[in-house]
Short mmCIF file of C-alpha atoms and ligand atoms in Angstrom, two decimals:
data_model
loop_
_atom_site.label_atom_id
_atom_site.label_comp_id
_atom_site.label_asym_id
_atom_site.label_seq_id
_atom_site.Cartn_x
_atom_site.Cartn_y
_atom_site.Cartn_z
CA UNK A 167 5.44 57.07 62.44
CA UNK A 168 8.33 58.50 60.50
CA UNK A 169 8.34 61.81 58.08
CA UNK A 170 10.47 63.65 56.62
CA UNK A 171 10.09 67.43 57.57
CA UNK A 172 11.40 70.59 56.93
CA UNK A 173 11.96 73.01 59.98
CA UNK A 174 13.22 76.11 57.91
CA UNK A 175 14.83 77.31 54.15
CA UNK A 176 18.02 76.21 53.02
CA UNK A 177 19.95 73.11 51.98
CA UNK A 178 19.48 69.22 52.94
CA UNK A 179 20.16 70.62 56.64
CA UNK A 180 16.57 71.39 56.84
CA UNK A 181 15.02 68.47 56.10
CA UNK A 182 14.96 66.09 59.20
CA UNK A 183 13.39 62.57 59.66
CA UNK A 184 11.81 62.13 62.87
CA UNK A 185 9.19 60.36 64.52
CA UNK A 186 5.75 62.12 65.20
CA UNK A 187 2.02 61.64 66.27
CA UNK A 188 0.65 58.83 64.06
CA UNK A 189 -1.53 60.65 61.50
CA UNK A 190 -5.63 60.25 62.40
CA UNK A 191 -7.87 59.81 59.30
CA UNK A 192 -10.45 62.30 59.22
CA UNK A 193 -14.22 62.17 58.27
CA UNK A 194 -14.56 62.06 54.10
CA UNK A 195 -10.83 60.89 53.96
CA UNK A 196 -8.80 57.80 53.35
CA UNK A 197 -5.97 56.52 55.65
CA UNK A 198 -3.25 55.47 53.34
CA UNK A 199 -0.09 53.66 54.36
CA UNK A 200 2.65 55.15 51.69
CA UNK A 201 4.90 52.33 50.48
CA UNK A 202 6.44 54.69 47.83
CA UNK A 203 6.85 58.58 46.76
CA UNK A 204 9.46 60.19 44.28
CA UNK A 205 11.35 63.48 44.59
CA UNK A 206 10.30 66.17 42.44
CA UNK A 207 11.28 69.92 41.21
CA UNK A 208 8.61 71.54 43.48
CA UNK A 209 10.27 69.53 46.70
CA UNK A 210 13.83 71.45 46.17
CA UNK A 211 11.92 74.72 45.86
CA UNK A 212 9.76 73.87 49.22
CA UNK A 213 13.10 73.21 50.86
CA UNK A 214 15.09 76.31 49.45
CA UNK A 215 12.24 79.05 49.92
CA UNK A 216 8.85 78.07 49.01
CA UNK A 217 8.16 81.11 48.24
CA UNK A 218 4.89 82.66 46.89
CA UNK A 219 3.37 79.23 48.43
CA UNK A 220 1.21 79.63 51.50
CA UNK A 221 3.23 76.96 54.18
CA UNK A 222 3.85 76.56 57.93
CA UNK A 223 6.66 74.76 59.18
CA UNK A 224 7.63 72.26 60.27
CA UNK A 225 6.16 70.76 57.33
CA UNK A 226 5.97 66.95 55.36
CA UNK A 227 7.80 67.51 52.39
CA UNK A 228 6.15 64.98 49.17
CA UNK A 229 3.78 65.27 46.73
CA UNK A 230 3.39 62.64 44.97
CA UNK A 231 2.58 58.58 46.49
CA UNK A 232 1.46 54.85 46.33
CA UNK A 233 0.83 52.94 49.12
CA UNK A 234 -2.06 50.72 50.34
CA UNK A 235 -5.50 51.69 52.20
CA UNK A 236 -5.80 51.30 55.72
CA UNK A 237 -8.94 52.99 56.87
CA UNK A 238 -12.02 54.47 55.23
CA UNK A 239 -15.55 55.81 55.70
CA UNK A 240 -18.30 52.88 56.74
CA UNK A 241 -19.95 54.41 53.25
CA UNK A 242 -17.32 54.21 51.20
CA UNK A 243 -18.15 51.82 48.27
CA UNK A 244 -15.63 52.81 45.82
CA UNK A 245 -12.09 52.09 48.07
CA UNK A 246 -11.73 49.40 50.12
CA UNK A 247 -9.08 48.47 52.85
CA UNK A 248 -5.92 46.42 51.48
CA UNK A 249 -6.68 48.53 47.81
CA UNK A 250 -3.34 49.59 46.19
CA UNK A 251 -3.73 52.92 45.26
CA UNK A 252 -2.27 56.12 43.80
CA UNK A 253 -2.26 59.42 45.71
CA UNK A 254 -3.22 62.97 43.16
CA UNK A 255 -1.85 65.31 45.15
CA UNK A 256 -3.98 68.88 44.31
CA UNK A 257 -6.48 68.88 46.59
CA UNK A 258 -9.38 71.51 45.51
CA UNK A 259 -12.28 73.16 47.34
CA UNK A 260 -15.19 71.82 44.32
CA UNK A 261 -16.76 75.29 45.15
CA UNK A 262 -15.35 77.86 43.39
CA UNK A 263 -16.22 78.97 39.68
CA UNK A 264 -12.95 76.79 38.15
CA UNK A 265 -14.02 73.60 39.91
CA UNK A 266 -18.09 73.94 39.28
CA UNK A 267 -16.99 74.32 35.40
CA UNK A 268 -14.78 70.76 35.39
CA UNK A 269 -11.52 72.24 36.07
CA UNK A 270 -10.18 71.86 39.47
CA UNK A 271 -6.48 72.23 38.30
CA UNK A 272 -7.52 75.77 38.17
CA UNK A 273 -9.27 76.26 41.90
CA UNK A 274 -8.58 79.33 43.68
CA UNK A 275 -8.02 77.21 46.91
CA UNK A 276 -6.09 74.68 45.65
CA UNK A 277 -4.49 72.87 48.30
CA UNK A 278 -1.36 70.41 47.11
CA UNK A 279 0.24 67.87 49.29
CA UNK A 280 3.83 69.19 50.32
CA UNK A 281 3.35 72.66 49.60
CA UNK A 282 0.32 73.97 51.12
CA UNK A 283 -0.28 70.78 53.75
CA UNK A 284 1.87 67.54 55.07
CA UNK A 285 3.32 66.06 52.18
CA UNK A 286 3.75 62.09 51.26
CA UNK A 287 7.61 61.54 52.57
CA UNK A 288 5.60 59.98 56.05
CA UNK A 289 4.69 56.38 56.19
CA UNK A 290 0.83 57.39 56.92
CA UNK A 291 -1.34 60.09 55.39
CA UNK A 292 -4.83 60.92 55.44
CA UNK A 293 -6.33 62.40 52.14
CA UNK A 294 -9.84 63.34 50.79
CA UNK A 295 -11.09 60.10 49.18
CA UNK A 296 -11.66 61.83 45.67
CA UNK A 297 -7.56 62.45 45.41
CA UNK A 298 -7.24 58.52 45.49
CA UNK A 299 -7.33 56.09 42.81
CA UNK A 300 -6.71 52.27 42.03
CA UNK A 301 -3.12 51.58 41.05
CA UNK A 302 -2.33 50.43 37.67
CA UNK A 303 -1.69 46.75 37.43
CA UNK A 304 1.96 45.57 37.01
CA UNK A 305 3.70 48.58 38.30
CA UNK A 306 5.79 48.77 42.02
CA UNK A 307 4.79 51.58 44.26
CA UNK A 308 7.69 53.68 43.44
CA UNK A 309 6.54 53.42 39.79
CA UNK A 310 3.36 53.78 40.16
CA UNK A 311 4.12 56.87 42.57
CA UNK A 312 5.91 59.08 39.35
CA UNK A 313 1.68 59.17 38.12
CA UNK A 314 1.09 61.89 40.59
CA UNK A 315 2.50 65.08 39.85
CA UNK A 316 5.34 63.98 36.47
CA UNK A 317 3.53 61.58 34.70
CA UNK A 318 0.06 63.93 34.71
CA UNK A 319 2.00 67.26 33.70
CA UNK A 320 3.47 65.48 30.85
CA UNK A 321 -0.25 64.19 29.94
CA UNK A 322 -2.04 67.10 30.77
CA UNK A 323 0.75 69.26 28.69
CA UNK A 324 0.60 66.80 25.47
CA UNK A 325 -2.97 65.62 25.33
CA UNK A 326 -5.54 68.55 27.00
CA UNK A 327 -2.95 71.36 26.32
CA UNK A 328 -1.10 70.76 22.78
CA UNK A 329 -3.63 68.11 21.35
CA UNK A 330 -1.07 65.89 20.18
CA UNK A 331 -1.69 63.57 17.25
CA UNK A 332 0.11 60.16 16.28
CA UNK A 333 1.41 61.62 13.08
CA UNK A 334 3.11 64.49 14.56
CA UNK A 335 6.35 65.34 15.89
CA UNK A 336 7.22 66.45 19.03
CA UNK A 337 10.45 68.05 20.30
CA UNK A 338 10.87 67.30 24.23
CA UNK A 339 13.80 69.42 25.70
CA UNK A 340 15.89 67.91 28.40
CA UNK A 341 15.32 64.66 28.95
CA UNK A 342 16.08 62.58 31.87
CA UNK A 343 14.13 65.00 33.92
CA UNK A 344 10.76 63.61 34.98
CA UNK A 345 8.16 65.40 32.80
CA UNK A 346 10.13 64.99 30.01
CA UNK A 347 10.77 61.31 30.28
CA UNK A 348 7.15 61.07 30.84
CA UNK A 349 5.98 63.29 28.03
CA UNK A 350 8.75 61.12 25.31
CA UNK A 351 7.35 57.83 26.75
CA UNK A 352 3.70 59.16 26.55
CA UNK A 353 4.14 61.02 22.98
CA UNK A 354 5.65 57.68 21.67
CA UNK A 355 3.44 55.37 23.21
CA UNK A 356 0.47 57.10 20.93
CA UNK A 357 2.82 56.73 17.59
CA UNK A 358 4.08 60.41 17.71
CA UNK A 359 7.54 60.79 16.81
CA UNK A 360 9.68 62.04 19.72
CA UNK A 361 12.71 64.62 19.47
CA UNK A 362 14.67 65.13 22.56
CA UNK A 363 17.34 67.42 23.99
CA UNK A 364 20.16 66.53 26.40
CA UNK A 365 23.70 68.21 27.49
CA UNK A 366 24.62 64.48 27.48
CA UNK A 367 24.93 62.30 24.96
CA UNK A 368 24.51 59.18 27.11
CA UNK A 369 21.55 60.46 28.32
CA UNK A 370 20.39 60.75 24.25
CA UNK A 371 21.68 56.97 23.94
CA UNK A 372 19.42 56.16 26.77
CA UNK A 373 16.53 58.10 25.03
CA UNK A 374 17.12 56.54 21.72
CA UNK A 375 17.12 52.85 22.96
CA UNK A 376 13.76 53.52 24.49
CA UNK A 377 12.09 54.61 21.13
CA UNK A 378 13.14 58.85 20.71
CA UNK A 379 13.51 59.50 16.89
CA UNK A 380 16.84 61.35 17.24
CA UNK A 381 18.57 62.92 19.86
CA UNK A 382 19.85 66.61 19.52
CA UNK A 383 22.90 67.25 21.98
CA UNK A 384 22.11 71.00 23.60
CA UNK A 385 25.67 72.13 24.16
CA UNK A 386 27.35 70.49 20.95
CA UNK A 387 24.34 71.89 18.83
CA UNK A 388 22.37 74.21 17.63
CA UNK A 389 18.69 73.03 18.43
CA UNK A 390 16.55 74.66 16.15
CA UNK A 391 19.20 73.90 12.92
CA UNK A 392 19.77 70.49 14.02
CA UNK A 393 15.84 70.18 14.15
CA UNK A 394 15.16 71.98 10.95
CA UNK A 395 18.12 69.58 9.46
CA UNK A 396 16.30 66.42 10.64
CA UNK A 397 12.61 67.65 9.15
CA UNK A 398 13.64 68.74 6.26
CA UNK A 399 13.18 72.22 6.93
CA UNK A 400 9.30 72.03 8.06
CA UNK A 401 9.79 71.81 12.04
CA UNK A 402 8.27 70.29 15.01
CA UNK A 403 4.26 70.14 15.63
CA UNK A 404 4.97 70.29 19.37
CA UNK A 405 7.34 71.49 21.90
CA UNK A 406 7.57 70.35 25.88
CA UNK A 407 9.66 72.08 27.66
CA UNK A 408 10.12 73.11 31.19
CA UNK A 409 13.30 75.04 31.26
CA UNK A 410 12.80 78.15 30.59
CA UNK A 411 15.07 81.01 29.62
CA UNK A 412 17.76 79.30 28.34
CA UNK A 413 16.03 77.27 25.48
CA UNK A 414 12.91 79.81 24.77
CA UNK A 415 14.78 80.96 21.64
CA UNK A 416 15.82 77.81 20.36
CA UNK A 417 12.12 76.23 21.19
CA UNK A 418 10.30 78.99 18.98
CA UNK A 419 12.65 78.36 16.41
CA UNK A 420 12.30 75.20 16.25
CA UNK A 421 8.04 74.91 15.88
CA UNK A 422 6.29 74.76 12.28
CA UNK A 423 4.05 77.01 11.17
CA UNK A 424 1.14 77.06 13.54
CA UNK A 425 3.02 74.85 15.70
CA UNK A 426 2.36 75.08 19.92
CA UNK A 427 4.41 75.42 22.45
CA UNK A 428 3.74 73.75 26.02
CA UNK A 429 5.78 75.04 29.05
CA UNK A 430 4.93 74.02 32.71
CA UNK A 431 8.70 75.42 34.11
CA UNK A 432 11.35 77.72 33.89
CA UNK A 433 13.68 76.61 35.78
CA UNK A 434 16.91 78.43 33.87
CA UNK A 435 14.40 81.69 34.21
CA UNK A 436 11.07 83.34 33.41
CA UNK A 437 11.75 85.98 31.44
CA UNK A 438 12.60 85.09 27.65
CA UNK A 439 12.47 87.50 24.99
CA UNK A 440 8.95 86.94 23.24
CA UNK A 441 9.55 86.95 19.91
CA UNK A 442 6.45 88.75 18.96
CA UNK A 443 6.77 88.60 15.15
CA UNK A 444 7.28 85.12 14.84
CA UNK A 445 4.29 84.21 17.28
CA UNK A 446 1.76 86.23 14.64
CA UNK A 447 3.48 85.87 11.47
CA UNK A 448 3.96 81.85 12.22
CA UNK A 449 0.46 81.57 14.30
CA UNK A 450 2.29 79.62 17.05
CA UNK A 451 0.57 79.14 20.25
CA UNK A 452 1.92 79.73 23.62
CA UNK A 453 0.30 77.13 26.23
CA UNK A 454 0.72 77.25 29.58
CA UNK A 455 0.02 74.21 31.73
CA UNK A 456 0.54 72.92 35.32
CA UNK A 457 -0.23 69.83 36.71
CA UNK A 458 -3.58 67.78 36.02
CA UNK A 459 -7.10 66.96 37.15
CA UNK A 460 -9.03 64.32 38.52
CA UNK A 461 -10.57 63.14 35.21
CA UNK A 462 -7.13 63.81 33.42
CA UNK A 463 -5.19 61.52 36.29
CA UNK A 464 -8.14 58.82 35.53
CA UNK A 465 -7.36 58.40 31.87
CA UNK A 466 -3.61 58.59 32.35
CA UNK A 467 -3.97 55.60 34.39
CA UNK A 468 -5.94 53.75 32.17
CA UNK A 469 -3.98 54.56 29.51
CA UNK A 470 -0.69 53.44 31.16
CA UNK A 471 -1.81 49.78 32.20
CA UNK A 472 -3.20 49.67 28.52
CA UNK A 473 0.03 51.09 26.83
CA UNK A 474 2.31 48.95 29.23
CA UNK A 475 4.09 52.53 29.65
CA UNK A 476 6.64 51.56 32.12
CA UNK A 477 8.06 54.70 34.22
CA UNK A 478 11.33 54.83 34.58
CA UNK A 479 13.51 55.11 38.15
CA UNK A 480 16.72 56.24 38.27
CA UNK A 481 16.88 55.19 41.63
CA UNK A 482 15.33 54.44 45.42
CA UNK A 483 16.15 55.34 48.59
CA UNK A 484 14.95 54.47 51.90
CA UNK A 485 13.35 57.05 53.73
CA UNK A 486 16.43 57.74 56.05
CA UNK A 487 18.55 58.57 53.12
CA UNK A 488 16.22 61.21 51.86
CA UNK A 489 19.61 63.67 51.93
CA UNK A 490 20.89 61.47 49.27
CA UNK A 491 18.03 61.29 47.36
CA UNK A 492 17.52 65.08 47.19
CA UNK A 493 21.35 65.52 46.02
CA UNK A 494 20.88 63.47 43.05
CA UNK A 495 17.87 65.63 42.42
CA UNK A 496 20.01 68.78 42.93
CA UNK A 497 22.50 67.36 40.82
CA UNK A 498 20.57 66.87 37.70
CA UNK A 499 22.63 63.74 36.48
CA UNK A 500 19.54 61.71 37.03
CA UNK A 501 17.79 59.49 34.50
CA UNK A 502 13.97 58.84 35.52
CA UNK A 503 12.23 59.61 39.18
CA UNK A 504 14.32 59.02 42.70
CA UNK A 505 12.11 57.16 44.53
CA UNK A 506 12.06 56.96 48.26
CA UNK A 507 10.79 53.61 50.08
CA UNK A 508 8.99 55.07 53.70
CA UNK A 509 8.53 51.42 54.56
CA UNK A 510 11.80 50.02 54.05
ZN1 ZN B 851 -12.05 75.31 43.65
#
């Protein structure tokens, strides 16, 4: 089989696609043939350093996947072989005191495809049957793919995290970017009214046409007064944002009284002034979140065959390519996931 690996820390010249041993599926697991995975954040950092994450090389890059089941237990009754499926990534060790209280997205021993093991950029992979689930109906793999690791921060950081209700607003910094195109679509689909931040305004047109409120332009503007100008002065109920640093200011600003703040990423930097005054005087709440669980990834894919949600791909590469694919990552001029095809 074919997988894309890196064999050290640096730019696209250490990922390679070669041919290795096909994979073996292993007591307890499922043998999945991957039709589709998409690039993510967390793949660039693997690549650059991965540091701070426990990894041996050479190593799969890929988190997230859909494919189709190949091989499974003789006592498995809830997958069967042929089953379209969808591939959570985190795998945990259901021992520790996070995981006996419901909440495996906090194990100690959390094990996730692509950083601590073989990732999903290899046309076979073997995974513990509890990290697979039935695809939604009417999406392609590479759609259906995004679930894994974009489309459950964005739920996990809007529904468990922030609570968001349908009359609320929510302002969703940088969109284009996966989690945030996943927490707009997600926050809308519900009825919430969606804000969103670009430093392009064709990536706000885009936005708009699928259903954002308004669309504040980050380098033209000032965020927090354009916000405050479009409530009327109250504010937003609800903040997403992954980057960081350069927006922290402008995201506290922007939140109404009591309002909460969800960040899973910082990737402009970690270290923002914290504005201590305004998070007692205005009772704002700092959340932070990463990722999702198993019951969270359930009821994200119920809820997207029921919405109709359709993710959206910016665009799909063979497996070959993969250099390409991870330079429109780099380059941050995408709109939606980059999808790679392993089978193709
Ligand atoms: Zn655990």
């Amino acid at each position: 089989m074919k997988a894309a690996f890196i064999i050290g820390h640096g730019g696209n010249e250490v990922v390679k696609v070669r041919a290795c041993e096909p994979v073996k599926r292993r007591p307890g697991e499922v043998l999945v043939r991957v039709e589709a995975a998409t690039l993510n954040q967390v793949d660039l950092y693997m690549r650059n350093s991965g540091a701070g994450i426990t990894h041996q090389l050479p190593q799969i890059m890929g988190l997230d996947a859909a494919g189709v089941i190949e091989g499974v237990d003789a006592s498995e009754t809830l997958l069967t072989v042929d089953q379209r499926v969808v591939i959570h990534p985190g795998i945990t060790c259901g021992r520790c005191e996070f995981c006996q209280r419901g909440e495996g997205v906090l194990c100690t021993k959390m094990q996730l495809l692509g950083e601590h093991r073989h990732g999903t950029f290899a046309q076979w992979i073997s995974v513990p049957a509890q990290n697979v689930f039935p695809m939604p109906q009417g999406l392609t793999f590479a759609q259906a793919a995004a679930m894994g690791v974009n489309y459950l921060t964005a739920w996990r950081m809007l529904f468990t995290k922030a609570r968001v209700k349908p009359w609320e607003t929510v302002l969703v910094f940088g969109i284009g970017g996966g989690v945030s195109l996943a927490a707009m679509q997600l926050a809308k689909a519900i009825g919430a009214k969606v804000i969103v931040t670009s430093r392009e305004d064709s990536k706000l047109e885009r936005a708009l046409a699928m259903g954002a409120a308004h669309g504040i332009n980050s380098t033209t503007q000032d965020v927090a007064k354009a916000v405050m100008a479009y409530t009327g002065g109250r504010g937003v109920d609800v903040v997403i944002e992954n980057v960081g640093e350069a927006v922290w200011s402008m995201a506290m600003k922007s939140l109404v009284r009591g309002g909460r703040l969800v960040t899973c990423g910082a990737t402009t930097g970690d270290q923002p002034p914290a504005d201590l005054r305004r998070i007692f005087i205005r009772q704002l709440q700092i959340l932070g979140s990463t990722h999702g669980d198993f019951s969270e990834f359930r009821a994200l894919l119920s809820f997207i065959e029921q919405s109709g949600i359709v993710p959206v791909l910016d665009s799909e590469y063979p497996l070959d390519r993969i250099h390409e694919a991870l330079t429109r990552l780099e380059s941050g001029q995408q709109f939606g996931k980059i999808a790679l095809q392993l089978m193709s």
